[in-house]
Amino acid sequence: MLKINTDTKWLPLYEALASGVRLRILELLGEQPMNVKELAACLNLSSAIVTMHVKKLEKGELIITRMVRKQGGTHKICSLAVRAIEIILPGEASAEKNYHEAKIPIGHYTAFDVYPTCGLATQKQNIGQYDDPRYFLDPERMHARILWFSKGFVEYTVPNYSLQTQLLEEIEISMEISSEAPGINEHWPSDIRFYLNGICLGEWTSPGDYGHTRGRFTPSWWQTNVNQYGLLKVIRIDHKGTYIDGRQISKVTVDSLSLHKKFWTLRFAVEEDSNHVGGLTLFGEGFGNFNQDIELRAYYSES
């Protein structure tokens, strides 16, 4: 998360946000990286006008661009540079929130039940054979930075570092995630459910399995016809409900999650009773477009 304040050095960022067109560009890039021509087509604008807006977003450090060889030509690919912005205003409200943080490597799951197509890989190599769930128990899986499956679940156990004098106010979970299609398919919806301590937080439908351009951090040895990157999603649970990217997905609150336990369980699942059983891919540090593992923050106040 990028934290900014009222210092004038942030004026380029504020200026970059002060445009309906540029906000729409950010929405489009939140779904997938795109080149200027693709953005222009979606916005029904000329490439010259879109290029001007892209430069302002670059100056505001909201997006990054890179040159990529594609379909016999060189294209300027745009992607998001940040996943969230927090504006800290002067006064008491500017005080930092207290929180405990857990960064969970992709391969550190403690339970799973997965079905082909499935697999996992470290930053250097695949682990075992594709489509064989037995390799999800391979000792090397602790080093996995990406995993995928067509249905089933993976579950992580997270330590609860809160003290008895600390009152949990909000939980934030962020991860890079997508569907899992055979090969790649950017129009492959999948209903992905999120569980904390056995309680379903809600469901999000992933639009597809992205692979037409290489992920910013995807290693060079990785194949070109499989998952390259996902979408960064942020789940927040507070006293009013559960939200994903600010949109409420359920009425589950922090008060109903048995957060007094010493260990919490976090599950990602694609279940057979879903409308869209399109699999799941989790990207960790060293893969995809966001160089991070699964991150969980528990915000608290002192009693």
PDB file of N, CA and C in Angstrom, residues 21-113:
ATOM      1  N   VAL A  21     -11.117   9.821 -17.297  1.00  0.00           N
ATOM      2  CA  VAL A  21     -10.462   8.908 -18.238  1.00  0.00           C
ATOM      3  C   VAL A  21      -9.354   8.136 -17.538  1.00  0.00           C
ATOM      4  N   ARG A  22      -8.547   8.840 -16.742  1.00  0.00           N
ATOM      5  CA  ARG A  22      -7.432   8.161 -16.080  1.00  0.00           C
ATOM      6  C   ARG A  22      -7.923   7.177 -15.015  1.00  0.00           C
ATOM      7  N   LEU A  23      -9.011   7.504 -14.352  1.00  0.00           N
ATOM      8  CA  LEU A  23      -9.583   6.560 -13.395  1.00  0.00           C
ATOM      9  C   LEU A  23     -10.071   5.306 -14.118  1.00  0.00           C
ATOM     10  N   ARG A  24     -10.635   5.487 -15.301  1.00  0.00           N
ATOM     11  CA  ARG A  24     -11.082   4.329 -16.081  1.00  0.00           C
ATOM     12  C   ARG A  24      -9.889   3.488 -16.541  1.00  0.00           C
ATOM     13  N   ILE A  25      -8.787   4.147 -16.893  1.00  0.00           N
ATOM     14  CA  ILE A  25      -7.571   3.410 -17.264  1.00  0.00           C
ATOM     15  C   ILE A  25      -7.095   2.558 -16.089  1.00  0.00           C
ATOM     16  N   LEU A  26      -7.121   3.110 -14.880  1.00  0.00           N
ATOM     17  CA  LEU A  26      -6.719   2.348 -13.700  1.00  0.00           C
ATOM     18  C   LEU A  26      -7.636   1.139 -13.497  1.00  0.00           C
ATOM     19  N   GLU A  27      -8.930   1.321 -13.741  1.00  0.00           N
ATOM     20  CA  GLU A  27      -9.861   0.199 -13.619  1.00  0.00           C
ATOM     21  C   GLU A  27      -9.519  -0.902 -14.618  1.00  0.00           C
ATOM     22  N   LEU A  28      -9.240  -0.514 -15.848  1.00  0.00           N
ATOM     23  CA  LEU A  28      -8.908  -1.496 -16.883  1.00  0.00           C
ATOM     24  C   LEU A  28      -7.619  -2.228 -16.553  1.00  0.00           C
ATOM     25  N   LEU A  29      -6.611  -1.495 -16.069  1.00  0.00           N
ATOM     26  CA  LEU A  29      -5.326  -2.118 -15.737  1.00  0.00           C
ATOM     27  C   LEU A  29      -5.427  -2.958 -14.473  1.00  0.00           C
ATOM     28  N   GLY A  30      -6.437  -2.684 -13.648  1.00  0.00           N
ATOM     29  CA  GLY A  30      -6.672  -3.534 -12.484  1.00  0.00           C
ATOM     30  C   GLY A  30      -7.134  -4.921 -12.876  1.00  0.00           C
ATOM     31  N   GLU A  31      -7.692  -5.052 -14.076  1.00  0.00           N
ATOM     32  CA  GLU A  31      -8.122  -6.354 -14.574  1.00  0.00           C
ATOM     33  C   GLU A  31      -6.984  -7.106 -15.252  1.00  0.00           C
ATOM     34  N   GLN A  32      -6.132  -6.369 -15.993  1.00  0.00           N
ATOM     35  CA  GLN A  32      -5.004  -6.996 -16.671  1.00  0.00           C
ATOM     36  C   GLN A  32      -4.121  -5.908 -17.282  1.00  0.00           C
ATOM     37  N   PRO A  33      -2.817  -6.158 -17.451  1.00  0.00           N
ATOM     38  CA  PRO A  33      -1.965  -5.213 -18.177  1.00  0.00           C
ATOM     39  C   PRO A  33      -2.443  -5.066 -19.621  1.00  0.00           C
ATOM     40  N   MET A  34      -2.305  -3.879 -20.182  1.00  0.00           N
ATOM     41  CA  MET A  34      -2.757  -3.616 -21.547  1.00  0.00           C
ATOM     42  C   MET A  34      -1.796  -2.657 -22.215  1.00  0.00           C
ATOM     43  N   ASN A  35      -1.747  -2.687 -23.548  1.00  0.00           N
ATOM     44  CA  ASN A  35      -0.953  -1.696 -24.257  1.00  0.00           C
ATOM     45  C   ASN A  35      -1.835  -0.500 -24.613  1.00  0.00           C
ATOM     46  N   VAL A  36      -1.198   0.546 -25.121  1.00  0.00           N
ATOM     47  CA  VAL A  36      -1.920   1.792 -25.389  1.00  0.00           C
ATOM     48  C   VAL A  36      -3.030   1.573 -26.419  1.00  0.00           C
ATOM     49  N   LYS A  37      -2.760   0.772 -27.427  1.00  0.00           N
ATOM     50  CA  LYS A  37      -3.767   0.522 -28.466  1.00  0.00           C
ATOM     51  C   LYS A  37      -4.994  -0.163 -27.881  1.00  0.00           C
ATOM     52  N   GLU A  38      -4.767  -1.139 -26.985  1.00  0.00           N
ATOM     53  CA  GLU A  38      -5.889  -1.845 -26.358  1.00  0.00           C
ATOM     54  C   GLU A  38      -6.691  -0.907 -25.464  1.00  0.00           C
ATOM     55  N   LEU A  39      -5.990  -0.044 -24.715  1.00  0.00           N
ATOM     56  CA  LEU A  39      -6.678   0.924 -23.867  1.00  0.00           C
ATOM     57  C   LEU A  39      -7.505   1.884 -24.718  1.00  0.00           C
ATOM     58  N   ALA A  40      -6.920   2.347 -25.813  1.00  0.00           N
ATOM     59  CA  ALA A  40      -7.627   3.278 -26.696  1.00  0.00           C
ATOM     60  C   ALA A  40      -8.907   2.656 -27.243  1.00  0.00           C
ATOM     61  N   ALA A  41      -8.849   1.368 -27.595  1.00  0.00           N
ATOM     62  CA  ALA A  41     -10.030   0.686 -28.126  1.00  0.00           C
ATOM     63  C   ALA A  41     -11.126   0.578 -27.064  1.00  0.00           C
ATOM     64  N   CYS A  42     -10.733   0.272 -25.832  1.00  0.00           N
ATOM     65  CA  CYS A  42     -11.709   0.145 -24.744  1.00  0.00           C
ATOM     66  C   CYS A  42     -12.345   1.493 -24.411  1.00  0.00           C
ATOM     67  N   LEU A  43     -11.569   2.566 -24.544  1.00  0.00           N
ATOM     68  CA  LEU A  43     -12.044   3.896 -24.162  1.00  0.00           C
ATOM     69  C   LEU A  43     -12.661   4.663 -25.324  1.00  0.00           C
ATOM     70  N   ASN A  44     -12.537   4.100 -26.518  1.00  0.00           N
ATOM     71  CA  ASN A  44     -13.022   4.768 -27.732  1.00  0.00           C
ATOM     72  C   ASN A  44     -12.350   6.135 -27.903  1.00  0.00           C
ATOM     73  N   LEU A  45     -11.041   6.163 -27.673  1.00  0.00           N
ATOM     74  CA  LEU A  45     -10.236   7.374 -27.826  1.00  0.00           C
ATOM     75  C   LEU A  45      -9.068   7.083 -28.749  1.00  0.00           C
ATOM     76  N   SER A  46      -8.417   8.130 -29.223  1.00  0.00           N
ATOM     77  CA  SER A  46      -7.236   7.929 -30.069  1.00  0.00           C
ATOM     78  C   SER A  46      -6.054   7.496 -29.225  1.00  0.00           C
ATOM     79  N   SER A  47      -5.104   6.815 -29.843  1.00  0.00           N
ATOM     80  CA  SER A  47      -3.899   6.380 -29.133  1.00  0.00           C
ATOM     81  C   SER A  47      -3.101   7.572 -28.622  1.00  0.00           C
ATOM     82  N   ALA A  48      -3.121   8.685 -29.366  1.00  0.00           N
ATOM     83  CA  ALA A  48      -2.373   9.882 -28.943  1.00  0.00           C
ATOM     84  C   ALA A  48      -2.924  10.441 -27.633  1.00  0.00           C
ATOM     85  N   ILE A  49      -4.240  10.490 -27.506  1.00  0.00           N
ATOM     86  CA  ILE A  49      -4.853  11.007 -26.275  1.00  0.00           C
ATOM     87  C   ILE A  49      -4.583  10.054 -25.114  1.00  0.00           C
ATOM     88  N   VAL A  50      -4.710   8.748 -25.358  1.00  0.00           N
ATOM     89  CA  VAL A  50      -4.447   7.772 -24.300  1.00  0.00           C
ATOM     90  C   VAL A  50      -2.987   7.834 -23.855  1.00  0.00           C
ATOM     91  N   THR A  51      -2.071   8.030 -24.796  1.00  0.00           N
ATOM     92  CA  THR A  51      -0.654   8.153 -24.456  1.00  0.00           C
ATOM     93  C   THR A  51      -0.417   9.327 -23.503  1.00  0.00           C
ATOM     94  N   MET A  52      -1.110  10.443 -23.733  1.00  0.00           N
ATOM     95  CA  MET A  52      -0.998  11.601 -22.846  1.00  0.00           C
ATOM     96  C   MET A  52      -1.450  11.242 -21.427  1.00  0.00           C
ATOM     97  N   HIS A  53      -2.580  10.536 -21.326  1.00  0.00           N
ATOM     98  CA  HIS A  53      -3.078  10.145 -20.006  1.00  0.00           C
ATOM     99  C   HIS A  53      -2.128   9.150 -19.331  1.00  0.00           C
ATOM    100  N   VAL A  54      -1.580   8.228 -20.119  1.00  0.00           N
ATOM    101  CA  VAL A  54      -0.644   7.236 -19.575  1.00  0.00           C
ATOM    102  C   VAL A  54       0.587   7.929 -18.992  1.00  0.00           C
ATOM    103  N   LYS A  55       1.088   8.952 -19.675  1.00  0.00           N
ATOM    104  CA  LYS A  55       2.262   9.683 -19.180  1.00  0.00           C
ATOM    105  C   LYS A  55       1.969  10.351 -17.839  1.00  0.00           C
ATOM    106  N   LYS A  56       0.756  10.886 -17.673  1.00  0.00           N
ATOM    107  CA  LYS A  56       0.396  11.510 -16.399  1.00  0.00           C
ATOM    108  C   LYS A  56       0.310  10.462 -15.287  1.00  0.00           C
ATOM    109  N   LEU A  57      -0.216   9.296 -15.602  1.00  0.00           N
ATOM    110  CA  LEU A  57      -0.288   8.216 -14.610  1.00  0.00           C
ATOM    111  C   LEU A  57       1.094   7.709 -14.245  1.00  0.00           C
ATOM    112  N   GLU A  58       2.000   7.669 -15.242  1.00  0.00           N
ATOM    113  CA  GLU A  58       3.388   7.298 -14.955  1.00  0.00           C
ATOM    114  C   GLU A  58       4.058   8.333 -14.050  1.00  0.00           C
ATOM    115  N   LYS A  59       3.848   9.612 -14.360  1.00  0.00           N
ATOM    116  CA  LYS A  59       4.445  10.689 -13.561  1.00  0.00           C
ATOM    117  C   LYS A  59       3.945  10.630 -12.123  1.00  0.00           C
ATOM    118  N   GLY A  60       2.677  10.251 -11.952  1.00  0.00           N
ATOM    119  CA  GLY A  60       2.113  10.107 -10.617  1.00  0.00           C
ATOM    120  C   GLY A  60       2.486   8.803  -9.943  1.00  0.00           C
ATOM    121  N   GLU A  61       3.287   7.971 -10.621  1.00  0.00           N
ATOM    122  CA  GLU A  61       3.779   6.689 -10.101  1.00  0.00           C
ATOM    123  C   GLU A  61       2.642   5.717  -9.778  1.00  0.00           C
ATOM    124  N   LEU A  62       1.545   5.835 -10.535  1.00  0.00           N
ATOM    125  CA  LEU A  62       0.424   4.931 -10.344  1.00  0.00           C
ATOM    126  C   LEU A  62       0.499   3.723 -11.275  1.00  0.00           C
ATOM    127  N   ILE A  63       1.168   3.875 -12.406  1.00  0.00           N
ATOM    128  CA  ILE A  63       1.355   2.752 -13.313  1.00  0.00           C
ATOM    129  C   ILE A  63       2.820   2.693 -13.737  1.00  0.00           C
ATOM    130  N   ILE A  64       3.208   1.554 -14.252  1.00  0.00           N
ATOM    131  CA  ILE A  64       4.535   1.400 -14.854  1.00  0.00           C
ATOM    132  C   ILE A  64       4.341   0.856 -16.262  1.00  0.00           C
ATOM    133  N   THR A  65       5.286   1.116 -17.124  1.00  0.00           N
ATOM    134  CA  THR A  65       5.217   0.622 -18.500  1.00  0.00           C
ATOM    135  C   THR A  65       6.515  -0.100 -18.842  1.00  0.00           C
ATOM    136  N   ARG A  66       6.413  -1.041 -19.761  1.00  0.00           N
ATOM    137  CA  ARG A  66       7.601  -1.756 -20.222  1.00  0.00           C
ATOM    138  C   ARG A  66       7.370  -2.164 -21.671  1.00  0.00           C
ATOM    139  N   MET A  67       8.462  -2.286 -22.419  1.00  0.00           N
ATOM    140  CA  MET A  67       8.390  -2.671 -23.819  1.00  0.00           C
ATOM    141  C   MET A  67       8.447  -4.197 -23.921  1.00  0.00           C
ATOM    142  N   VAL A  68       7.501  -4.764 -24.674  1.00  0.00           N
ATOM    143  CA  VAL A  68       7.394  -6.216 -24.790  1.00  0.00           C
ATOM    144  C   VAL A  68       7.254  -6.586 -26.264  1.00  0.00           C
ATOM    145  N   ARG A  69       7.980  -7.611 -26.678  1.00  0.00           N
ATOM    146  CA  ARG A  69       7.837  -8.140 -28.030  1.00  0.00           C
ATOM    147  C   ARG A  69       6.603  -9.018 -28.080  1.00  0.00           C
ATOM    148  N   LYS A  70       5.685  -8.711 -29.018  1.00  0.00           N
ATOM    149  CA  LYS A  70       4.432  -9.449 -29.097  1.00  0.00           C
ATOM    150  C   LYS A  70       3.905  -9.397 -30.521  1.00  0.00           C
ATOM    151  N   GLN A  71       3.560 -10.570 -31.047  1.00  0.00           N
ATOM    152  CA  GLN A  71       2.962 -10.680 -32.380  1.00  0.00           C
ATOM    153  C   GLN A  71       3.794  -9.966 -33.446  1.00  0.00           C
ATOM    154  N   GLY A  72       5.104 -10.156 -33.349  1.00  0.00           N
ATOM    155  CA  GLY A  72       6.004  -9.621 -34.360  1.00  0.00           C
ATOM    156  C   GLY A  72       6.329  -8.152 -34.222  1.00  0.00           C
ATOM    157  N   GLY A  73       5.841  -7.500 -33.170  1.00  0.00           N
ATOM    158  CA  GLY A  73       6.121  -6.079 -32.962  1.00  0.00           C
ATOM    159  C   GLY A  73       6.485  -5.803 -31.517  1.00  0.00           C
ATOM    160  N   THR A  74       6.837  -4.559 -31.242  1.00  0.00           N
ATOM    161  CA  THR A  74       7.168  -4.139 -29.887  1.00  0.00           C
ATOM    162  C   THR A  74       6.038  -3.274 -29.341  1.00  0.00           C
ATOM    163  N   HIS A  75       5.527  -3.623 -28.179  1.00  0.00           N
ATOM    164  CA  HIS A  75       4.377  -2.939 -27.599  1.00  0.00           C
ATOM    165  C   HIS A  75       4.741  -2.383 -26.225  1.00  0.00           C
ATOM    166  N   LYS A  76       4.177  -1.223 -25.909  1.00  0.00           N
ATOM    167  CA  LYS A  76       4.355  -0.610 -24.597  1.00  0.00           C
ATOM    168  C   LYS A  76       3.232  -1.106 -23.696  1.00  0.00           C
ATOM    169  N   ILE A  77       3.561  -2.005 -22.775  1.00  0.00           N
ATOM    170  CA  ILE A  77       2.577  -2.615 -21.902  1.00  0.00           C
ATOM    171  C   ILE A  77       2.482  -1.821 -20.605  1.00  0.00           C
ATOM    172  N   CYS A  78       1.261  -1.456 -20.224  1.00  0.00           N
ATOM    173  CA  CYS A  78       1.016  -0.690 -18.990  1.00  0.00           C
ATOM    174  C   CYS A  78       0.440  -1.617 -17.928  1.00  0.00           C
ATOM    175  N   SER A  79       0.862  -1.435 -16.686  1.00  0.00           N
ATOM    176  CA  SER A  79       0.298  -2.195 -15.572  1.00  0.00           C
ATOM    177  C   SER A  79       0.330  -1.336 -14.317  1.00  0.00           C
ATOM    178  N   LEU A  80      -0.476  -1.709 -13.339  1.00  0.00           N
ATOM    179  CA  LEU A  80      -0.545  -0.951 -12.088  1.00  0.00           C
ATOM    180  C   LEU A  80       0.775  -1.035 -11.331  1.00  0.00           C
ATOM    181  N   ALA A  81       1.178   0.073 -10.733  1.00  0.00           N
ATOM    182  CA  ALA A  81       2.402   0.101  -9.922  1.00  0.00           C
ATOM    183  C   ALA A  81       2.095  -0.056  -8.446  1.00  0.00           C
ATOM    184  N   VAL A  82       0.871   0.241  -8.028  1.00  0.00           N
ATOM    185  CA  VAL A  82       0.482   0.129  -6.623  1.00  0.00           C
ATOM    186  C   VAL A  82      -0.868  -0.565  -6.544  1.00  0.00           C
ATOM    187  N   ARG A  83      -1.163  -1.185  -5.416  1.00  0.00           N
ATOM    188  CA  ARG A  83      -2.424  -1.889  -5.241  1.00  0.00           C
ATOM    189  C   ARG A  83      -3.435  -1.081  -4.457  1.00  0.00           C
ATOM    190  N   ALA A  84      -2.950  -0.104  -3.665  1.00  0.00           N
ATOM    191  CA  ALA A  84      -3.853   0.711  -2.859  1.00  0.00           C
ATOM    192  C   ALA A  84      -3.133   1.977  -2.427  1.00  0.00           C
ATOM    193  N   ILE A  85      -3.922   3.013  -2.148  1.00  0.00           N
ATOM    194  CA  ILE A  85      -3.374   4.289  -1.688  1.00  0.00           C
ATOM    195  C   ILE A  85      -4.107   4.698  -0.419  1.00  0.00           C
ATOM    196  N   GLU A  86      -3.345   5.086   0.582  1.00  0.00           N
ATOM    197  CA  GLU A  86      -3.936   5.610   1.812  1.00  0.00           C
ATOM    198  C   GLU A  86      -3.496   7.059   1.970  1.00  0.00           C
ATOM    199  N   ILE A  87      -4.467   7.961   2.078  1.00  0.00           N
ATOM    200  CA  ILE A  87      -4.178   9.380   2.253  1.00  0.00           C
ATOM    201  C   ILE A  87      -4.243   9.709   3.744  1.00  0.00           C
ATOM    202  N   ILE A  88      -3.137  10.154   4.286  1.00  0.00           N
ATOM    203  CA  ILE A  88      -3.058  10.481   5.705  1.00  0.00           C
ATOM    204  C   ILE A  88      -3.126  11.995   5.862  1.00  0.00           C
ATOM    205  N   LEU A  89      -4.212  12.483   6.434  1.00  0.00           N
ATOM    206  CA  LEU A  89      -4.404  13.919   6.625  1.00  0.00           C
ATOM    207  C   LEU A  89      -3.789  14.363   7.948  1.00  0.00           C
ATOM    208  N   PRO A  90      -3.474  15.654   8.075  1.00  0.00           N
ATOM    209  CA  PRO A  90      -2.852  16.148   9.315  1.00  0.00           C
ATOM    210  C   PRO A  90      -3.773  15.957  10.517  1.00  0.00           C
ATOM    211  N   GLY A  91      -3.150  15.906  11.701  1.00  0.00           N
ATOM    212  CA  GLY A  91      -3.911  15.798  12.935  1.00  0.00           C
ATOM    213  C   GLY A  91      -3.863  14.409  13.519  1.00  0.00           C
ATOM    214  N   GLU A  92      -4.735  14.145  14.463  1.00  0.00           N
ATOM    215  CA  GLU A  92      -4.725  12.874  15.168  1.00  0.00           C
ATOM    216  C   GLU A  92      -5.010  11.700  14.241  1.00  0.00           C
ATOM    217  N   ALA A  93      -5.812  11.956  13.211  1.00  0.00           N
ATOM    218  CA  ALA A  93      -6.160  10.866  12.287  1.00  0.00           C
ATOM    219  C   ALA A  93      -4.962  10.352  11.511  1.00  0.00           C
ATOM    220  N   SER A  94      -3.858  11.119  11.526  1.00  0.00           N
ATOM    221  CA  SER A  94      -2.680  10.707  10.768  1.00  0.00           C
ATOM    222  C   SER A  94      -1.848   9.669  11.498  1.00  0.00           C
ATOM    223  N   ALA A  95      -2.221   9.366  12.746  1.00  0.00           N
ATOM    224  CA  ALA A  95      -1.453   8.382  13.506  1.00  0.00           C
ATOM    225  C   ALA A  95      -1.538   7.015  12.838  1.00  0.00           C
ATOM    226  N   GLU A  96      -0.417   6.305  12.832  1.00  0.00           N
ATOM    227  CA  GLU A  96      -0.375   4.983  12.230  1.00  0.00           C
ATOM    228  C   GLU A  96      -1.234   4.009  13.030  1.00  0.00           C
ATOM    229  N   LYS A  97      -1.949   3.150  12.327  1.00  0.00           N
ATOM    230  CA  LYS A  97      -2.712   2.102  12.989  1.00  0.00           C
ATOM    231  C   LYS A  97      -1.760   1.010  13.453  1.00  0.00           C
ATOM    232  N   ASN A  98      -2.059   0.431  14.601  1.00  0.00           N
ATOM    233  CA  ASN A  98      -1.271  -0.697  15.093  1.00  0.00           C
ATOM    234  C   ASN A  98      -1.755  -1.982  14.420  1.00  0.00           C
ATOM    235  N   TYR A  99      -0.822  -2.844  14.044  1.00  0.00           N
ATOM    236  CA  TYR A  99      -1.232  -4.108  13.441  1.00  0.00           C
ATOM    237  C   TYR A  99      -0.141  -5.161  13.603  1.00  0.00           C
ATOM    238  N   HIS A 100      -0.570  -6.411  13.567  1.00  0.00           N
ATOM    239  CA  HIS A 100       0.327  -7.561  13.457  1.00  0.00           C
ATOM    240  C   HIS A 100       0.244  -8.044  12.015  1.00  0.00           C
ATOM    241  N   GLU A 101       1.382  -8.459  11.468  1.00  0.00           N
ATOM    242  CA  GLU A 101       1.423  -8.854  10.056  1.00  0.00           C
ATOM    243  C   GLU A 101       2.009 -10.246   9.904  1.00  0.00           C
ATOM    244  N   ALA A 102       1.395 -11.027   9.028  1.00  0.00           N
ATOM    245  CA  ALA A 102       1.921 -12.345   8.652  1.00  0.00           C
ATOM    246  C   ALA A 102       2.041 -12.404   7.143  1.00  0.00           C
ATOM    247  N   LYS A 103       3.236 -12.737   6.650  1.00  0.00           N
ATOM    248  CA  LYS A 103       3.456 -12.932   5.221  1.00  0.00           C
ATOM    249  C   LYS A 103       3.583 -14.435   4.989  1.00  0.00           C
ATOM    250  N   ILE A 104       2.668 -14.968   4.193  1.00  0.00           N
ATOM    251  CA  ILE A 104       2.518 -16.419   4.079  1.00  0.00           C
ATOM    252  C   ILE A 104       3.004 -16.880   2.708  1.00  0.00           C
ATOM    253  N   PRO A 105       4.143 -17.570   2.627  1.00  0.00           N
ATOM    254  CA  PRO A 105       4.604 -18.089   1.337  1.00  0.00           C
ATOM    255  C   PRO A 105       3.590 -19.056   0.733  1.00  0.00           C
ATOM    256  N   ILE A 106       3.501 -19.064  -0.568  1.00  0.00           N
ATOM    257  CA  ILE A 106       2.490 -19.853  -1.273  1.00  0.00           C
ATOM    258  C   ILE A 106       2.568 -21.336  -0.914  1.00  0.00           C
ATOM    259  N   GLY A 107       3.772 -21.864  -0.738  1.00  0.00           N
ATOM    260  CA  GLY A 107       3.915 -23.295  -0.477  1.00  0.00           C
ATOM    261  C   GLY A 107       3.725 -23.708   0.968  1.00  0.00           C
ATOM    262  N   HIS A 108       3.419 -22.776   1.873  1.00  0.00           N
ATOM    263  CA  HIS A 108       3.327 -23.096   3.302  1.00  0.00           C
ATOM    264  C   HIS A 108       1.904 -23.466   3.719  1.00  0.00           C
ATOM    265  N   TYR A 109       1.134 -24.089   2.827  1.00  0.00           N
ATOM    266  CA  TYR A 109      -0.202 -24.538   3.204  1.00  0.00           C
ATOM    267  C   TYR A 109      -0.094 -25.718   4.160  1.00  0.00           C
ATOM    268  N   THR A 110      -1.111 -25.871   4.992  1.00  0.00           N
ATOM    269  CA  THR A 110      -1.114 -26.945   5.996  1.00  0.00           C
ATOM    270  C   THR A 110      -2.180 -27.995   5.712  1.00  0.00           C
ATOM    271  N   ALA A 111      -3.036 -27.749   4.729  1.00  0.00           N
ATOM    272  CA  ALA A 111      -4.033 -28.734   4.308  1.00  0.00           C
ATOM    273  C   ALA A 111      -4.410 -28.432   2.861  1.00  0.00           C
ATOM    274  N   PHE A 112      -4.822 -29.455   2.133  1.00  0.00           N
ATOM    275  CA  PHE A 112      -5.224 -29.247   0.745  1.00  0.00           C
ATOM    276  C   PHE A 112      -6.050 -30.418   0.260  1.00  0.00           C
ATOM    277  N   ASP A 113      -6.803 -30.183  -0.786  1.00  0.00           N
ATOM    278  CA  ASP A 113      -7.512 -31.218  -1.530  1.00  0.00           C
ATOM    279  C   ASP A 113      -7.697 -30.653  -2.926  1.00  0.00           C
TER     280      ASP A 113
END
